[in-house]
Short mmCIF file of C-alpha atoms in Angstrom, two decimals:
data_model
loop_
_atom_site.label_atom_id
_atom_site.label_comp_id
_atom_site.label_asym_id
_atom_site.label_seq_id
_atom_site.Cartn_x
_atom_site.Cartn_y
_atom_site.Cartn_z
CA MET E 1 24.71 -6.55 -5.09
CA ASN E 2 26.05 -3.09 -4.52
CA ASP E 3 24.54 -1.18 -1.57
CA GLN E 4 26.43 1.90 -2.49
CA GLU E 5 24.86 2.50 -5.92
CA THR E 6 22.67 5.52 -6.31
CA PRO E 7 19.51 6.11 -8.34
CA PRO E 8 19.26 8.49 -11.17
CA SER E 9 19.34 12.12 -10.02
CA SER E 10 15.89 12.69 -11.32
CA THR E 11 14.41 10.25 -8.81
CA PRO E 12 15.63 10.68 -5.14
CA THR E 13 15.10 7.78 -2.96
CA SER E 14 12.31 7.68 -0.30
CA ASP E 15 11.28 5.12 2.42
CA ASP E 16 8.73 3.70 -0.04
CA ALA E 17 10.92 3.41 -3.07
CA SER E 18 14.54 2.85 -2.52
CA VAL E 19 17.32 1.50 -4.74
CA VAL E 20 19.85 -0.95 -3.13
CA TYR E 21 20.16 -3.54 -6.02
CA GLY E 22 21.47 -1.22 -8.80
CA ASN E 23 19.91 0.51 -11.73
CA ASP E 24 20.70 1.38 -15.35
CA ASN E 25 21.24 5.13 -14.55
CA THR E 26 19.62 6.25 -17.86
CA SER E 27 15.89 6.49 -16.98
CA THR E 28 14.10 9.71 -16.12
CA ALA E 29 10.93 9.96 -13.93
CA VAL E 30 9.04 10.65 -17.28
CA ASP E 31 10.52 7.36 -18.65
CA GLU E 32 9.47 5.42 -15.46
CA TYR E 33 5.97 6.76 -15.21
CA ARG E 34 5.28 5.95 -18.84
CA ALA E 35 6.78 2.53 -18.68
CA ALA E 36 4.37 1.60 -15.89
CA TYR E 37 1.55 2.46 -18.21
CA THR E 38 2.93 1.02 -21.47
CA GLY E 39 5.41 -1.65 -20.56
CA VAL E 40 6.78 -2.69 -17.21
CA ALA E 41 8.38 -0.54 -14.48
CA VAL E 42 10.31 -2.27 -11.56
CA CYS E 43 10.49 -0.47 -8.15
CA ASP E 44 12.53 -1.53 -5.10
CA LEU E 45 9.98 -1.55 -2.26
CA SER E 46 12.15 -3.30 0.25
CA GLY E 47 11.61 -0.68 2.85
CA ARG E 48 8.04 -2.14 3.40
CA THR E 49 7.30 -4.13 6.46
CA GLN E 50 7.13 -7.86 6.09
CA LEU E 51 6.00 -9.99 9.13
CA GLU E 52 5.70 -13.82 9.21
CA VAL E 53 2.96 -15.24 11.53
CA THR E 54 3.26 -18.96 12.21
CA GLY E 55 1.58 -21.39 14.74
CA ALA E 56 -1.53 -23.56 14.99
CA ASP E 57 -3.67 -20.44 16.26
CA ARG E 58 -2.49 -17.93 13.72
CA VAL E 59 -5.69 -17.81 11.80
CA THR E 60 -8.00 -17.31 14.73
CA PHE E 61 -5.48 -14.82 16.30
CA LEU E 62 -5.16 -12.52 13.22
CA HIS E 63 -9.06 -12.77 12.74
CA ASN E 64 -9.56 -11.28 16.20
CA PHE E 65 -7.32 -8.26 15.47
CA CYS E 66 -8.03 -7.23 11.92
CA THR E 67 -11.11 -5.63 10.28
CA ASN E 68 -11.38 -8.08 7.52
CA ASP E 69 -12.38 -11.77 7.42
CA ILE E 70 -9.21 -13.68 7.77
CA ARG E 71 -10.88 -17.10 8.52
CA ARG E 72 -12.34 -17.19 5.00
CA LEU E 73 -8.91 -17.07 3.27
CA GLN E 74 -7.46 -20.19 1.80
CA PRO E 75 -3.90 -20.73 1.15
CA GLY E 76 -2.86 -18.53 -1.82
CA GLU E 77 -5.53 -15.82 -0.95
CA GLY E 78 -5.24 -12.58 0.77
CA CYS E 79 -7.04 -9.36 1.75
CA GLU E 80 -6.57 -5.73 2.79
CA ALA E 81 -7.41 -4.91 6.22
CA PHE E 82 -6.87 -2.46 9.24
CA VAL E 83 -5.42 -3.32 12.54
CA THR E 84 -7.26 -1.25 15.06
CA ASN E 85 -7.20 -0.35 18.84
CA ILE E 86 -10.08 -0.79 21.21
CA LYS E 87 -11.53 2.54 19.93
CA GLY E 88 -11.61 1.49 16.19
CA ARG E 89 -8.62 3.79 15.48
CA ILE E 90 -6.20 2.67 12.88
CA LEU E 91 -2.72 1.16 14.12
CA GLY E 92 -1.89 -0.21 10.73
CA HIS E 93 -3.09 -0.72 7.17
CA VAL E 94 -1.99 -4.14 6.11
CA ALA E 95 -2.29 -6.91 3.48
CA ILE E 96 -2.50 -10.42 4.82
CA PHE E 97 -1.51 -13.43 2.75
CA ALA E 98 -2.58 -16.86 3.70
CA GLY E 99 -0.10 -19.85 3.30
CA GLU E 100 -0.01 -23.40 4.00
CA THR E 101 2.21 -23.07 7.15
CA ALA E 102 2.46 -19.29 7.70
CA HIS E 103 0.46 -16.03 7.13
CA TRP E 104 2.36 -12.97 5.96
CA ILE E 105 1.46 -9.32 6.83
CA ASP E 106 2.77 -6.59 4.36
CA SER E 107 2.68 -3.02 5.58
CA SER E 108 3.99 0.53 5.06
CA PRO E 109 7.65 1.14 5.92
CA ASP E 110 8.50 1.70 9.54
CA THR E 111 5.47 0.00 10.97
CA ALA E 112 7.05 -3.27 12.08
CA ASN E 113 7.88 -2.41 15.64
CA ALA E 114 4.54 -0.99 16.30
CA LEU E 115 2.49 -3.82 14.74
CA LEU E 116 4.67 -6.48 16.58
CA ALA E 117 4.32 -4.77 19.97
CA HIS E 118 0.55 -4.38 19.60
CA LEU E 119 -0.07 -7.94 18.58
CA ASP E 120 2.46 -9.57 20.88
CA ARG E 121 0.77 -8.04 23.95
CA TYR E 122 -2.26 -10.18 23.16
CA ILE E 123 -0.65 -13.43 22.89
CA ILE E 124 -1.06 -15.38 26.16
CA THR E 125 -1.51 -19.04 25.63
CA GLU E 126 -2.05 -19.05 21.86
CA ASP E 127 0.19 -21.03 19.56
CA VAL E 128 1.41 -17.88 17.63
CA THR E 129 4.77 -16.71 16.73
CA LEU E 130 5.40 -13.40 15.20
CA ARG E 131 8.63 -12.78 13.26
CA ASP E 132 9.97 -9.43 11.84
CA ALA E 133 11.09 -10.59 8.34
CA SER E 134 13.30 -7.67 7.59
CA ASP E 135 15.66 -10.17 5.81
CA TRP E 136 13.10 -10.11 3.01
CA GLY E 137 12.89 -7.53 0.34
CA THR E 138 10.20 -6.60 -2.22
CA LEU E 139 10.32 -5.77 -5.83
CA ALA E 140 7.23 -4.32 -7.59
CA MET E 141 6.60 -4.99 -11.25
CA ILE E 142 4.02 -2.40 -12.77
CA GLY E 143 2.51 -2.30 -16.03
CA PRO E 144 0.66 -4.02 -18.86
CA LYS E 145 3.79 -6.26 -19.62
CA ALA E 146 4.52 -6.94 -15.96
CA ALA E 147 2.67 -10.45 -16.11
CA LYS E 148 4.36 -11.47 -19.32
CA THR E 149 7.84 -10.35 -18.07
CA LEU E 150 7.36 -12.49 -14.86
CA THR E 151 5.98 -15.42 -16.43
CA ARG E 152 8.85 -15.49 -18.79
CA LEU E 153 11.42 -14.99 -16.09
CA LEU E 154 9.95 -17.46 -13.53
CA GLY E 155 8.22 -20.13 -15.69
CA ILE E 156 4.98 -19.97 -13.67
CA VAL E 157 1.33 -19.07 -14.11
CA LEU E 158 0.80 -16.02 -12.06
CA PRO E 159 -2.13 -15.17 -9.58
CA VAL E 160 -4.70 -13.09 -11.14
CA ASP E 161 -7.25 -11.83 -8.55
CA PRO E 162 -6.34 -8.99 -6.24
CA TRP E 163 -4.26 -10.09 -3.25
CA THR E 164 -3.83 -13.68 -4.52
CA HIS E 165 -0.31 -14.88 -4.25
CA LEU E 166 1.98 -17.91 -5.23
CA ALA E 167 4.77 -19.45 -3.19
CA LEU E 168 7.76 -20.25 -5.45
CA ARG E 169 9.18 -23.81 -5.26
CA GLY E 170 12.35 -23.17 -7.26
CA GLU E 171 16.03 -23.83 -6.37
CA GLY E 172 18.70 -21.76 -5.17
CA LEU E 173 17.94 -18.07 -4.73
CA LEU E 174 14.24 -18.53 -5.53
CA SER E 175 13.86 -21.48 -3.04
CA ALA E 176 12.04 -19.06 -0.77
CA ALA E 177 10.00 -16.42 -2.47
CA ALA E 178 6.44 -15.53 -3.38
CA VAL E 179 4.63 -13.54 -6.19
CA ARG E 180 1.80 -11.41 -5.08
CA ARG E 181 -0.99 -9.72 -7.15
CA VAL E 182 -1.28 -6.40 -5.28
CA PRO E 183 -3.73 -3.50 -6.29
CA MET E 184 -1.28 -0.83 -5.15
CA THR E 185 -1.31 0.95 -8.49
CA ARG E 186 -3.83 1.18 -11.26
CA PRO E 187 -1.58 -0.37 -13.88
CA ASP E 188 -1.21 -4.09 -13.12
CA CYS E 189 1.03 -4.52 -10.14
CA TYR E 190 2.81 -7.69 -8.85
CA THR E 191 5.36 -7.83 -6.09
CA LEU E 192 8.20 -10.46 -5.82
CA VAL E 193 9.02 -10.99 -2.22
CA ALA E 194 12.18 -12.89 -1.55
CA ARG E 195 15.21 -12.84 0.73
CA LYS E 196 17.32 -9.78 -0.03
CA ASP E 197 20.39 -11.72 -1.07
CA ALA E 198 18.25 -13.16 -4.04
CA LEU E 199 16.95 -9.86 -5.20
CA GLY E 200 20.21 -8.61 -6.80
CA ASP E 201 20.12 -11.28 -9.55
CA ILE E 202 16.37 -10.99 -10.01
CA TRP E 203 16.74 -7.30 -10.47
CA THR E 204 19.41 -7.90 -13.10
CA ASN E 205 17.22 -10.45 -14.93
CA LEU E 206 14.24 -8.00 -14.93
CA PHE E 207 16.22 -5.31 -16.69
CA ALA E 208 17.72 -7.76 -19.09
CA ALA E 209 14.03 -8.62 -20.04
CA GLY E 210 13.26 -4.92 -20.81
CA ALA E 211 12.02 -3.55 -17.53
CA VAL E 212 12.60 0.21 -16.61
CA PHE E 213 13.93 1.24 -13.22
CA CYS E 214 11.22 3.15 -11.28
CA GLY E 215 12.32 5.61 -8.62
CA SER E 216 10.55 7.40 -5.89
CA HIS E 217 9.05 10.27 -7.83
CA ALA E 218 7.37 8.09 -10.33
CA TRP E 219 6.35 5.53 -7.62
CA ASP E 220 4.81 8.20 -5.59
CA ALA E 221 2.84 9.48 -8.60
CA LEU E 222 1.66 6.07 -9.24
CA ARG E 223 0.70 5.30 -5.72
CA ILE E 224 -1.09 8.53 -4.99
CA GLU E 225 -2.89 8.52 -8.39
CA SER E 226 -4.22 5.05 -7.47
CA GLN E 227 -5.23 6.34 -4.01
CA TYR E 228 -3.19 3.81 -2.16
CA PRO E 229 -2.52 5.15 1.23
CA ARG E 230 0.74 4.85 3.28
CA TYR E 231 0.30 4.56 7.10
CA GLY E 232 2.23 7.17 8.81
CA VAL E 233 1.69 9.69 5.94
CA ASP E 234 -1.92 9.45 4.83
CA LEU E 235 -3.23 7.33 7.62
CA SER E 236 -2.78 7.36 11.49
CA ASP E 237 -4.37 6.39 14.77
CA ALA E 238 -6.21 9.81 14.64
CA LEU E 239 -8.58 8.05 12.12
CA ILE E 240 -11.28 5.45 12.70
CA ALA E 241 -11.20 2.63 10.20
CA GLN E 242 -13.98 4.05 7.87
CA GLU E 243 -12.25 7.48 7.66
CA ALA E 244 -9.58 5.90 5.57
CA GLY E 245 -12.20 5.60 2.64
CA ARG E 246 -11.38 2.01 2.04
CA THR E 247 -14.30 0.41 3.76
CA LYS E 248 -15.30 -1.80 0.92
CA GLN E 249 -11.89 -3.08 0.42
CA ALA E 250 -10.79 -3.68 4.06
CA ILE E 251 -13.79 -3.92 6.44
CA SER E 252 -16.12 -6.88 7.00
CA PHE E 253 -19.32 -6.20 8.84
CA THR E 254 -20.28 -9.84 8.94
CA LYS E 255 -17.19 -11.52 10.50
CA GLY E 256 -18.16 -11.05 14.21
CA CYS E 257 -16.07 -9.71 16.97
CA TYR E 258 -12.55 -8.34 16.94
CA LEU E 259 -10.65 -5.43 18.72
CA GLY E 260 -12.28 -2.25 17.71
CA GLN E 261 -15.31 -3.88 16.29
CA GLU E 262 -17.82 -1.94 18.33
CA PRO E 263 -17.01 1.68 17.51
CA ILE E 264 -16.68 0.63 13.90
CA ALA E 265 -20.06 -0.89 13.91
CA ARG E 266 -21.59 2.11 15.71
CA LEU E 267 -20.13 4.44 13.04
CA ASP E 268 -21.50 2.12 10.17
CA ALA E 269 -24.86 2.34 11.85
CA LEU E 270 -24.62 6.08 12.06
CA GLY E 271 -24.41 6.05 8.21
CA HIS E 272 -21.64 8.47 7.62
CA THR E 273 -18.32 9.75 8.74
CA ASN E 274 -17.47 13.25 9.51
CA LYS E 275 -14.18 13.19 7.39
CA GLU E 276 -12.53 10.70 5.02
CA LEU E 277 -9.34 10.27 2.91
CA ARG E 278 -9.98 11.09 -0.69
CA GLY E 279 -7.94 11.35 -3.91
CA LEU E 280 -7.61 14.94 -5.47
CA SER E 281 -6.36 15.98 -8.86
CA TRP E 282 -5.46 19.33 -10.47
CA ASP E 283 -4.17 20.62 -13.88
CA VAL E 284 -0.79 22.22 -13.01
CA SER E 285 2.56 20.54 -12.35
CA VAL E 286 2.77 21.26 -8.74
CA ALA E 287 2.76 19.19 -5.57
CA PRO E 288 1.48 20.98 -2.53
CA PHE E 289 3.20 19.96 0.67
CA ALA E 290 1.86 17.55 3.19
CA GLY E 291 -0.17 19.28 5.68
CA ALA E 292 -1.23 22.03 3.41
CA GLU E 293 -4.75 23.46 4.05
CA ILE E 294 -7.52 22.46 1.70
CA LEU E 295 -9.90 25.44 1.33
CA GLU E 296 -13.46 26.06 0.01
CA SER E 297 -13.43 26.61 -3.76
CA ASN E 298 -14.90 30.37 -3.27
CA GLY E 299 -13.80 31.17 0.26
CA ASP E 300 -11.13 30.78 2.91
CA GLY E 301 -12.92 28.13 5.05
CA VAL E 302 -10.53 25.15 5.78
CA VAL E 303 -12.34 21.82 4.65
CA GLY E 304 -9.39 19.52 4.83
CA THR E 305 -5.62 18.69 5.05
CA MET E 306 -3.24 17.29 2.29
CA THR E 307 -1.48 14.12 3.31
CA SER E 308 0.55 13.38 0.23
CA ALA E 309 1.01 14.82 -3.31
CA ALA E 310 2.88 14.44 -6.43
CA ALA E 311 3.34 16.08 -9.90
CA ILE E 312 2.74 13.59 -12.66
CA PRO E 313 6.15 13.29 -14.51
CA GLY E 314 5.94 14.88 -17.93
CA GLU E 315 2.44 16.12 -17.65
CA ALA E 316 0.82 19.32 -16.57
CA ARG E 317 -1.14 17.79 -13.70
CA GLY E 318 -0.76 16.62 -10.09
CA VAL E 319 -2.43 14.19 -7.82
CA GLY E 320 -2.85 13.98 -4.11
CA LEU E 321 -4.46 12.56 -1.15
CA GLY E 322 -6.06 14.45 1.69
CA ILE E 323 -8.57 14.30 4.53
CA LEU E 324 -11.71 16.05 3.68
CA LYS E 325 -14.77 17.07 5.66
CA ARG E 326 -17.99 15.10 4.94
CA ASP E 327 -19.60 17.82 2.85
CA TYR E 328 -16.67 17.82 0.40
CA LEU E 329 -16.35 14.02 -0.40
CA GLU E 330 -18.39 13.86 -3.62
CA PRO E 331 -16.39 13.28 -6.80
CA GLY E 332 -15.97 16.40 -8.78
CA THR E 333 -16.33 18.85 -5.97
CA SER E 334 -14.07 21.74 -6.33
CA VAL E 335 -11.62 22.82 -3.65
CA ARG E 336 -8.46 24.93 -3.27
CA ILE E 337 -5.22 23.82 -1.94
CA VAL E 338 -2.49 26.08 -0.39
CA SER E 339 0.84 25.60 -2.17
CA SER E 340 4.31 27.39 -2.46
CA GLU E 341 3.10 28.66 -5.84
CA GLY E 342 -0.24 29.94 -4.59
CA PRO E 343 -3.62 28.38 -4.37
CA VAL E 344 -4.13 25.40 -6.68
CA THR E 345 -7.65 24.65 -7.95
CA ALA E 346 -8.30 20.95 -7.44
CA ARG E 347 -11.18 18.51 -7.62
CA VAL E 348 -12.09 15.49 -5.72
CA ALA E 349 -11.37 12.22 -7.74
CA PRO E 350 -13.80 9.30 -8.03
CA GLN E 351 -12.89 6.46 -5.68
CA PHE E 352 -11.37 3.30 -6.97
CA VAL E 353 -12.88 0.04 -5.56
#
């Protein structure tokens, strides 16, 4: 493993998609994006937060601090959830994976310290131990050939349903690893999570099997196009859980009490939010900056704010995520976005569930 290697110049690194295990230095962002839809693209997501939760009380404890129903999860299953404060505001957007002896929390980069501090303050007499597993890294395999490539490499039957996962029981470098089926992109997406000292060899083997390196430009386009938010960019504690626009995926209204449940239930009873995160698309190859104002289609009234955007590599179109006022959430609604190249006419995208 060579920590000094750099990615292709067409795909600068970001906190989401970094390159620490090497690359073939030949792919472009166009190659990478197309591979995700026609073959298999591999992206290093080792900047993502991985937390290990152990102890006899871990299920009940996590259930009490997440918006989804953790108690229903059997080993090998998982779910998407929010960690909220007492006001129902989002402190973290997480995936939780249930195992035989531990539960794992996967979250956006740079969220480990805040999540650990929040959860740790509520451990009093419970048998729960939280560990920042920063010694573990993540490789994402994206595309219609991802499953076949992983099956051939690992010799296993892959998990199929969203958020299901499989702990590997191999030898050597793969003696401690897991494969997860994660709906972070619209093309099929799996992550291989393992100790970082194992990922260099895995990375090499994936390329030998025909995978294409995927850098941050292509990754951002895939993530944003698939409307998968990043905490600290698209989501923050300024939003109540439902305002993330992922209520069906991440919130249970039948699980009972948890921290933040009352304001979330009140908002559900109200029947609507005042604003929500939504996907946007447009037909020019520009990427408006984060924080750009979203305007009415035929006026100067501000109706929202961009949170992230990407130009689709090799195509005359772009995609974004933004917080929009209630009257502008309907798919197909026309808006204008302020950009360095002038106003961009965009439309609200249908939600993916």
